[in-house]
XYZ file of N, CA, C and O in Angstrom:
684
model
N 187.359 113.922 31.476
C 187.484 112.963 32.535
C 186.549 113.827 33.488
O 185.950 112.849 34.376
N 186.655 114.941 33.807
C 186.317 115.363 34.865
C 184.770 115.350 34.737
O 184.085 115.259 35.604
N 184.348 115.371 33.571
C 182.891 115.565 33.146
C 182.331 113.903 33.456
O 181.065 113.896 34.271
N 182.705 113.029 33.401
C 182.674 111.444 33.746
C 182.576 111.139 35.235
O 181.394 110.949 35.741
N 183.383 112.361 35.836
C 183.692 112.049 37.189
C 182.290 112.715 38.031
O 181.772 112.111 38.898
N 182.043 113.581 37.156
C 180.631 114.581 37.970
C 179.692 113.801 37.434
O 178.711 113.667 38.353
N 179.524 112.964 36.176
C 178.473 112.336 36.278
C 177.974 111.140 37.039
O 177.052 110.876 37.481
N 179.353 110.438 37.420
C 179.189 109.390 37.830
C 179.059 109.802 39.476
O 178.100 109.240 40.245
N 179.269 111.137 39.887
C 178.823 111.139 40.829
C 177.153 111.817 41.037
O 176.762 111.476 42.271
N 176.839 112.280 40.170
C 175.470 112.645 40.154
C 174.576 111.396 40.117
O 173.704 111.139 40.920
N 174.957 110.257 39.523
C 174.362 109.197 39.593
C 174.185 108.510 40.865
O 173.414 108.179 41.313
N 175.216 108.557 41.352
C 175.422 107.632 42.955
C 174.787 108.816 43.664
O 173.799 107.584 44.628
N 174.943 109.992 43.511
C 173.859 110.749 44.543
C 172.067 110.154 44.651
O 171.523 110.231 45.157
N 172.114 110.020 43.124
C 170.579 109.658 42.264
C 170.319 108.106 43.072
O 169.035 107.658 43.160
N 171.289 107.535 43.553
C 170.848 105.964 44.112
C 170.987 105.273 43.125
O 170.316 104.143 43.554
N 171.379 105.175 42.208
C 171.496 104.196 41.372
C 172.674 103.396 40.802
O 173.812 104.013 41.571
N 172.839 102.168 40.245
C 173.916 101.725 40.179
C 174.729 101.908 38.821
O 174.105 102.537 38.252
N 176.009 101.641 38.839
C 176.602 101.532 37.865
C 177.351 100.498 37.490
O 177.735 99.875 37.970
N 177.125 100.663 35.900
C 177.785 99.039 35.325
C 179.183 99.291 35.245
O 179.965 100.288 34.790
N 180.071 98.365 35.408
C 181.721 98.302 35.236
C 182.101 96.761 34.882
O 181.062 96.253 34.391
N 182.954 96.468 34.074
C 183.623 95.281 33.577
C 183.338 94.329 34.760
O 183.417 92.959 34.253
N 183.323 94.586 36.087
C 182.843 93.534 36.892
C 181.525 93.452 37.333
O 181.292 92.686 38.367
N 180.779 94.083 36.681
C 179.200 93.805 36.765
C 178.591 95.183 37.460
O 179.051 95.909 36.959
N 177.846 95.180 38.479
C 177.149 96.039 38.748
C 177.810 97.000 40.258
O 178.324 95.580 41.150
N 178.193 98.017 40.171
C 178.858 98.484 41.305
C 177.300 99.208 42.080
O 176.674 99.998 41.481
N 177.787 99.249 43.486
C 176.164 99.685 44.183
C 177.070 100.868 45.203
O 178.077 100.228 45.961
N 176.744 101.901 45.174
C 177.055 102.715 46.566
C 177.022 102.496 47.760
O 175.730 101.853 47.616
N 177.427 102.801 48.725
C 177.164 102.512 50.030
C 175.553 102.673 50.930
O 175.210 102.075 50.993
N 175.318 103.861 49.772
C 173.968 104.199 50.601
C 173.155 103.433 49.982
O 172.074 103.035 50.420
N 172.999 102.809 48.575
C 171.876 102.056 47.868
C 172.342 100.545 48.539
O 171.356 99.886 48.876
N 173.496 100.043 49.019
C 173.830 99.052 49.574
C 172.615 98.904 50.832
O 172.854 97.876 51.105
N 172.657 99.960 51.388
C 172.034 99.661 53.014
C 170.418 99.492 52.473
O 169.779 98.789 53.058
N 170.131 100.179 51.323
C 168.862 100.369 51.096
C 168.707 98.645 50.669
O 167.072 98.423 51.059
N 169.347 98.360 49.757
C 169.042 96.820 49.199
C 169.086 95.962 50.247
O 168.211 95.058 50.192
N 170.343 96.114 51.148
C 169.888 95.046 52.514
C 169.016 95.252 53.276
O 168.196 94.255 53.911
N 168.154 96.445 53.447
C 167.025 96.508 54.099
C 165.848 95.986 53.342
O 164.915 95.378 54.189
N 165.814 95.803 52.371
C 164.775 95.496 51.336
C 164.949 93.913 51.363
O 163.919 92.957 51.501
N 166.024 93.187 51.762
C 166.270 91.907 51.593
C 165.811 91.290 52.866
O 165.088 90.273 53.185
N 166.105 92.314 53.866
C 165.691 91.726 55.827
C 164.000 91.744 55.393
O 163.497 90.653 55.905
N 163.564 92.774 54.785
C 162.246 93.108 54.792
C 161.663 91.623 54.224
O 160.513 91.279 54.535
N 161.973 91.241 53.109
C 161.719 90.378 52.184
C 161.815 88.845 52.776
O 160.958 87.769 52.359
N 162.923 89.256 53.496
C 162.926 87.705 54.636
C 161.753 87.455 55.853
O 161.439 86.379 56.732
N 160.901 88.488 56.633
C 160.533 88.618 56.986
C 158.604 88.362 56.334
O 158.226 87.695 57.444
N 158.853 88.743 55.230
C 157.109 88.315 54.950
C 157.618 87.300 53.683
O 158.022 87.503 52.991
N 156.623 86.663 53.264
C 156.330 85.678 52.301
C 155.365 86.726 51.336
O 154.451 85.407 50.813
N 155.880 87.667 50.764
C 154.676 88.363 49.737
C 155.585 88.462 48.889
O 156.891 88.940 48.842
N 155.063 89.125 47.643
C 155.593 89.089 46.419
C 155.697 90.659 46.577
O 156.323 91.680 46.248
N 154.589 91.267 46.741
C 154.400 92.702 46.798
C 153.396 93.284 48.065
O 152.255 92.836 48.689
N 154.211 93.929 48.750
C 153.553 94.495 50.254
C 154.516 95.718 50.681
O 155.434 95.838 50.113
N 154.031 96.616 51.630
C 154.948 97.315 52.402
C 154.800 97.404 53.635
O 153.763 97.364 54.247
N 156.081 97.363 54.458
C 155.709 97.362 55.688
C 155.595 98.517 56.565
O 156.019 99.785 56.175
N 155.336 98.536 57.458
C 155.040 99.450 58.708
C 155.514 99.498 59.990
O 155.559 98.307 60.170
N 155.497 100.604 60.659
C 156.109 100.427 62.179
C 154.724 99.991 62.993
O 153.697 100.960 62.410
N 155.045 99.624 64.140
C 153.661 99.129 64.966
C 153.228 100.452 65.206
O 151.910 100.567 65.621
N 153.861 101.729 65.150
C 153.321 102.701 65.844
C 152.832 103.549 64.844
O 151.873 104.467 65.173
N 152.777 103.109 63.433
C 152.014 103.955 62.145
C 150.634 103.436 62.293
O 150.144 102.297 62.590
N 149.864 104.218 61.503
C 148.529 104.213 61.292
C 148.313 104.094 59.976
O 149.075 104.303 59.044
N 147.880 102.713 59.473
C 147.883 102.494 58.077
C 146.673 102.849 57.207
O 145.205 102.696 58.284
N 146.440 103.561 56.541
C 145.570 104.101 56.123
C 144.998 103.476 54.372
O 145.827 103.203 53.649
N 144.079 102.745 54.425
C 143.479 101.813 53.785
C 142.316 101.572 53.301
O 141.542 101.511 54.363
N 141.888 101.282 52.195
C 140.078 101.205 51.812
C 140.151 99.580 51.877
O 140.258 98.723 50.798
N 140.011 98.946 53.156
C 140.254 97.470 53.508
C 139.187 97.014 53.017
O 138.708 95.367 52.290
N 137.823 97.494 53.213
C 136.593 96.796 52.786
C 136.405 96.861 51.137
O 135.158 96.214 51.036
N 136.595 97.913 50.835
C 136.584 97.962 49.131
C 135.189 99.272 49.063
O 134.668 98.789 47.932
N 134.998 99.592 49.820
C 133.661 100.380 49.645
C 133.867 101.953 49.396
O 133.279 102.827 48.878
N 135.433 102.099 49.013
C 135.685 103.523 48.389
C 135.950 104.306 49.874
O 136.152 105.640 49.585
N 135.498 103.952 51.066
C 136.177 105.214 51.953
C 137.234 104.522 52.812
O 137.405 102.836 52.681
N 138.418 105.180 53.000
C 139.779 104.871 53.658
C 139.617 104.422 55.397
O 138.816 105.417 55.848
N 139.809 103.268 55.648
C 139.715 103.189 56.963
C 141.051 103.609 57.701
O 142.268 103.378 56.932
N 141.564 103.640 59.292
C 142.444 103.722 59.536
C 142.454 102.370 60.488
O 141.714 102.495 60.917
N 143.742 102.046 60.240
C 144.006 100.807 61.513
C 145.413 101.131 61.901
O 146.243 101.538 61.508
N 145.175 100.570 63.447
C 146.172 101.387 64.255
C 146.295 100.270 65.600
O 145.125 99.933 65.998
N 147.488 100.236 66.254
C 147.274 99.413 67.261
C 147.507 100.401 68.795
O 147.728 101.383 68.474
N 146.279 99.895 69.548
C 145.853 100.587 70.750
C 146.282 99.838 71.909
O 146.070 98.655 72.177
N 147.582 100.584 72.504
C 147.923 99.828 73.858
C 147.507 100.455 75.382
O 148.464 100.451 76.280
N 146.322 101.320 75.141
C 146.057 101.738 76.501
C 145.668 101.267 77.437
O 146.077 101.042 78.448
N 144.752 100.132 77.348
C 144.206 99.405 78.540
C 144.979 98.143 78.339
O 145.429 97.254 79.080
N 144.791 97.584 77.000
C 145.121 96.113 76.583
C 145.309 96.094 75.198
O 144.583 97.004 74.173
N 146.088 95.344 74.342
C 146.942 95.647 73.236
C 145.618 95.003 72.211
O 145.025 94.185 72.604
N 145.592 95.871 71.477
C 144.091 95.350 70.496
C 144.319 96.448 69.249
O 145.294 97.481 69.067
N 144.138 96.023 67.888
C 144.150 96.581 66.464
C 142.296 96.989 66.347
O 141.524 96.492 66.486
N 142.806 98.799 66.017
C 141.424 99.270 66.002
C 141.473 99.318 64.519
O 142.220 99.951 63.454
N 139.986 99.092 63.814
C 139.969 99.283 62.385
C 138.955 100.460 62.585
O 137.548 100.400 62.779
N 138.909 101.926 62.309
C 138.011 102.881 62.147
C 137.721 103.255 60.887
O 138.556 103.592 59.869
N 136.469 103.275 60.733
C 135.973 104.130 58.969
C 134.717 104.699 59.408
O 134.075 104.439 60.291
N 135.006 106.200 58.817
C 133.684 107.150 59.593
C 132.411 107.026 58.721
O 132.050 105.948 57.925
N 131.326 106.585 59.727
C 130.250 106.242 59.543
C 129.472 104.822 60.270
O 128.746 104.454 60.081
N 130.689 103.881 60.360
C 130.872 102.528 60.760
C 131.251 102.339 61.900
O 131.703 103.207 62.795
N 130.927 101.294 62.668
C 131.013 100.763 64.105
C 132.527 100.608 63.983
O 133.153 99.906 63.161
N 133.324 100.942 65.240
C 134.837 100.399 65.460
C 134.834 99.117 65.737
O 133.919 98.481 66.309
N 135.927 98.670 64.875
C 136.266 97.354 64.467
C 137.520 97.245 65.823
O 138.488 98.019 65.649
N 137.141 96.585 66.852
C 138.483 95.887 67.201
C 138.902 94.415 67.647
O 138.108 93.843 68.038
N 140.208 94.393 67.442
C 140.828 92.901 67.164
C 141.529 92.738 68.491
O 142.375 93.653 68.837
N 141.469 91.750 68.896
C 142.334 91.341 70.440
C 142.005 91.872 71.751
O 140.232 92.214 71.579
N 142.722 91.888 72.291
C 141.911 92.691 73.951
C 140.803 91.361 74.640
O 140.150 91.699 75.014
N 141.129 89.889 74.232
C 139.904 89.344 74.550
C 138.798 89.138 73.748
O 137.884 88.304 74.066
N 138.731 90.127 72.746
C 137.563 90.332 72.061
C 137.145 88.923 70.911
O 138.120 88.714 70.393
N 135.998 88.391 71.288
C 135.840 87.304 70.473
C 134.754 87.239 69.375
O 133.578 86.464 68.924
N 134.322 88.784 69.140
C 133.579 88.993 68.045
C 133.302 88.723 66.686
O 132.427 88.421 66.290
N 134.782 88.377 66.387
C 134.735 88.096 65.121
C 135.722 86.677 64.765
O 136.653 86.514 65.254
N 134.942 85.868 64.379
C 134.995 84.441 64.445
C 136.782 84.176 63.686
O 136.545 84.599 62.418
N 137.252 83.291 63.902
C 138.619 82.947 63.638
C 139.684 84.077 63.662
O 141.067 83.689 63.590
N 139.320 85.380 64.541
C 140.466 85.887 64.420
C 141.452 85.795 65.782
O 140.259 85.197 66.828
N 142.485 85.925 66.017
C 143.103 86.192 67.443
C 142.514 87.057 68.483
O 141.957 88.026 68.064
N 142.316 86.231 69.720
C 141.312 87.239 70.648
C 142.682 88.000 71.622
O 142.397 88.734 72.420
N 143.920 87.888 71.162
C 144.999 88.549 71.749
C 145.855 89.167 70.616
O 146.070 88.201 69.444
N 146.445 90.388 70.736
C 147.434 90.580 69.651
C 148.769 91.218 70.215
O 149.503 91.557 69.257
N 148.981 90.658 71.522
C 150.208 91.570 72.343
C 151.423 90.341 71.280
O 152.752 91.166 71.582
N 151.672 89.357 70.844
C 152.492 88.852 70.470
C 153.001 89.681 68.985
O 153.979 89.055 68.439
N 151.915 90.429 68.180
C 152.721 90.746 66.903
C 153.678 91.797 67.190
O 153.567 92.875 67.612
N 154.920 91.774 66.270
C 155.857 92.760 66.059
C 156.127 92.876 65.083
O 157.319 93.692 64.330
N 155.305 92.872 64.076
C 155.516 93.092 62.603
C 154.161 93.191 61.819
O 153.280 92.306 62.422
N 154.066 94.422 60.911
C 152.633 94.187 60.395
C 153.005 94.947 58.825
O 154.096 95.453 58.877
N 152.282 94.549 57.748
C 152.383 95.010 56.519
C 150.909 95.050 55.576
O 149.960 94.496 55.907
N 150.879 95.793 54.678
C 149.819 95.976 53.769
C 150.402 95.000 52.729
O 151.592 95.123 52.083
N 149.621 93.905 52.142
C 149.931 92.862 51.199
C 148.889 93.326 50.358
O 147.880 93.334 50.269
N 149.637 93.137 48.902
C 149.087 93.867 47.856
C 148.818 92.032 46.876
O 148.267 92.510 45.991
N 149.458 91.421 47.263
C 149.089 89.705 46.471
C 147.780 89.617 46.097
O 147.179 89.764 46.767
N 147.819 88.804 44.712
C 146.521 88.547 44.552
C 146.073 86.984 45.388
O 144.935 86.922 45.435
N 147.365 86.529 45.435
C 147.179 85.297 45.830
C 147.768 84.700 47.268
O 149.255 85.204 46.831
N 147.517 84.390 48.137
C 148.204 83.798 49.276
C 147.883 82.490 49.852
O 147.060 82.212 49.476
N 148.719 82.225 50.716
C 148.178 80.869 51.389
C 147.744 80.522 52.562
O 148.084 81.787 53.039
N 146.950 80.096 53.081
C 145.879 79.877 54.019
C 145.907 78.344 54.611
O 146.039 77.455 53.968
N 146.085 78.580 56.008
C 145.970 77.241 56.654
C 144.695 76.915 57.193
O 144.117 77.699 57.681
N 144.220 75.545 56.938
C 142.824 75.359 57.221
C 142.856 74.560 58.317
O 144.124 73.582 58.327
N 142.233 74.386 59.273
C 141.969 73.719 60.260
C 140.723 72.572 59.996
O 139.791 73.149 59.981
N 141.097 71.399 60.723
C 139.779 70.322 61.227
C 138.926 70.715 62.593
O 139.324 72.005 62.963
N 137.659 70.530 62.659
C 136.714 70.913 63.628
C 137.480 70.636 65.012
O 137.353 71.236 65.898
N 138.246 69.715 65.175
C 139.272 69.337 66.399
C 140.234 70.182 66.718
O 140.864 70.451 67.722
N 140.783 71.189 65.661
C 141.843 71.928 66.306
C 142.644 71.796 65.308
O 143.707 72.371 64.919
N 143.009 70.338 64.839
C 144.153 70.321 64.205
C 144.479 70.918 62.353
O 143.734 70.805 62.095
N 145.501 70.665 62.211
C 145.716 71.505 60.598
C 145.256 70.657 59.761
O 145.523 69.254 59.561
N 144.466 70.897 58.561
C 143.975 70.044 57.619
C 144.718 70.247 56.310
O 145.475 68.847 56.034
N 144.845 71.234 55.941
C 145.684 71.547 55.013
C 146.156 72.753 54.398
O 145.322 73.867 55.142
N 146.996 73.237 53.395
C 147.266 74.700 52.917
C 146.376 74.600 51.876
O 146.352 73.711 50.742
N 145.888 75.819 51.244
C 145.507 76.148 50.179
C 145.620 77.610 50.052
O 145.770 78.369 50.257
N 145.172 77.771 48.487
C 145.738 79.204 48.052
C 144.348 80.044 47.959
O 143.167 79.157 47.804
N 144.382 81.317 48.727
C 143.227 81.764 48.327
C 143.385 83.585 48.012
O 144.409 83.798 47.743
N 142.562 83.700 47.178
C 142.290 84.493 46.286
C 141.707 86.027 47.435
O 141.329 85.731 47.848
N 143.048 87.215 47.488
C 142.659 88.537 47.952
C 141.841 89.313 47.189
O 142.189 89.171 45.942
N 140.677 90.204 47.471
C 139.778 90.894 46.761
C 140.537 92.111 46.678
O 140.272 92.702 45.511
N 141.369 92.427 47.537
C 142.239 93.474 47.583
C 143.300 93.564 48.407
O 143.598 92.731 49.143
N 143.995 94.783 48.582
C 144.702 94.528 49.327
C 144.656 94.595 50.820
O 143.268 95.056 50.952
N 145.333 93.998 51.896
C 144.894 93.522 52.974
C 146.025 94.094 53.864
O 147.206 94.315 53.298
N 145.857 93.526 55.428
C 147.000 93.608 56.174
C 147.221 92.277 56.746
O 146.633 91.882 57.136
N 148.752 92.357 57.066
C 149.278 91.412 57.601
C 149.648 91.265 59.060
O 150.219 92.752 59.370
N 149.367 90.757 60.196
C 149.894 91.082 61.280
C 150.858 89.530 61.661
O 150.437 88.595 61.013
N 151.722 89.702 62.107
C 152.413 88.605 62.502
C 153.794 88.905 63.541
O 153.921 90.118 64.427
N 154.242 87.576 64.086
C 155.583 87.533 64.964
C 156.729 87.137 63.930
O 156.653 86.220 63.168
N 157.746 87.966 63.828
C 158.808 87.350 63.166
C 159.375 86.124 63.781
O 159.016 85.898 64.935
N 159.745 85.113 62.721
C 159.906 83.546 62.524
C 158.909 82.898 63.083
O 159.468 81.841 63.826
N 157.748 83.302 63.293
C 156.627 82.508 64.082
C 155.621 82.681 62.975
O 154.664 81.752 62.802
N 155.029 83.611 62.210
C 154.049 83.586 61.346
C 152.945 84.280 61.614
O 153.136 85.207 62.856
N 151.545 84.407 61.406
C 150.740 85.287 61.847
C 149.396 84.909 60.863
O 148.739 83.626 60.624
N 148.853 86.313 60.622
C 147.699 86.126 59.740
C 147.544 87.200 59.021
O 148.176 88.719 59.055
N 146.555 87.216 58.002
C 146.070 88.216 56.878
C 144.355 88.612 57.666
O 143.662 88.246 57.568
N 144.190 90.602 57.737
C 142.852 90.835 58.120
C 142.814 91.133 56.767
O 143.243 91.826 55.996
N 141.578 90.913 56.215
C 141.016 91.407 54.987
C 139.762 91.144 55.031
O 138.924 90.661 55.603
N 138.772 91.388 53.910
C 137.340 91.114 53.906
C 137.187 90.089 52.466
O 138.042 90.210 51.504
N 136.381 89.415 52.722
C 136.069 88.126 51.690
C 134.450 88.437 51.849
O 133.762 88.339 52.687
N 133.563 88.407 50.641
C 132.417 88.549 50.436
C 131.632 89.386 51.158
O 130.548 89.397 51.472
N 132.159 90.819 51.205
C 131.841 91.769 52.492
C 131.693 91.641 53.593
O 131.767 92.541 54.741
N 132.579 90.151 54.318
C 132.728 90.023 55.718
C 134.459 90.265 56.419
O 135.184 89.832 55.379
N 134.592 90.796 57.301
C 135.920 90.755 57.872
C 136.194 89.332 57.831
O 135.658 88.506 58.304
N 137.681 88.884 57.469
C 137.977 87.704 57.508
C 139.456 87.380 57.750
O 140.104 88.320 57.581
N 139.787 86.517 58.481
C 141.146 86.298 59.053
C 141.590 84.952 58.329
O 141.216 84.136 57.892
N 142.526 85.307 57.577
C 143.435 84.161 56.907
C 144.875 83.447 57.598
O 145.801 84.530 57.894
N 144.596 82.859 58.593
C 145.842 82.075 59.042
C 146.835 81.548 57.986
O 146.482 80.773 57.436
N 148.023 82.161 58.683
C 149.221 81.508 58.235
C 150.320 81.038 58.732
O 151.501 80.541 58.286
N 149.965 80.578 59.617
C 151.185 79.921 60.859
C 150.430 78.283 60.922
O 149.613 78.143 60.996
N 151.805 77.421 61.337
C 151.251 75.976 61.582
C 151.178 76.118 62.715
O 151.567 76.666 64.048
């Protein structure tokens, strides 16, 4: 009996569940992790993603050239997202910048972001007059960055055919 208790405690410390006659038993430490994952999955409509804090720097090869970019929020003068890659021009999104077609020119509304690894995502397309035209499925070439506002939507920062591209995801 003592050996079984020790084994159960060891399994619990490792964060695994134990099968019982009533199904799976989750220790409290694992329950909180499961709840965090459930809350995160409710914030993001993706199958494969990793959430970050807005104060984090995301390191990712966003454009697929084999060089890692550093992507982070800069709040010094005006909120903006900066994409830095060694040897390349700094990319600045937000703060009134209109250099990148289709991208929002302000990002102070963003309260969550994540790296999206899904191969297919949905995109909201617009007519020339600004009305919503339709939703369509878009294939992502590689992992990309989602920015958004909880319960409001957002979009994905990615590259398509070698160009920076905004995938709009809210109505």
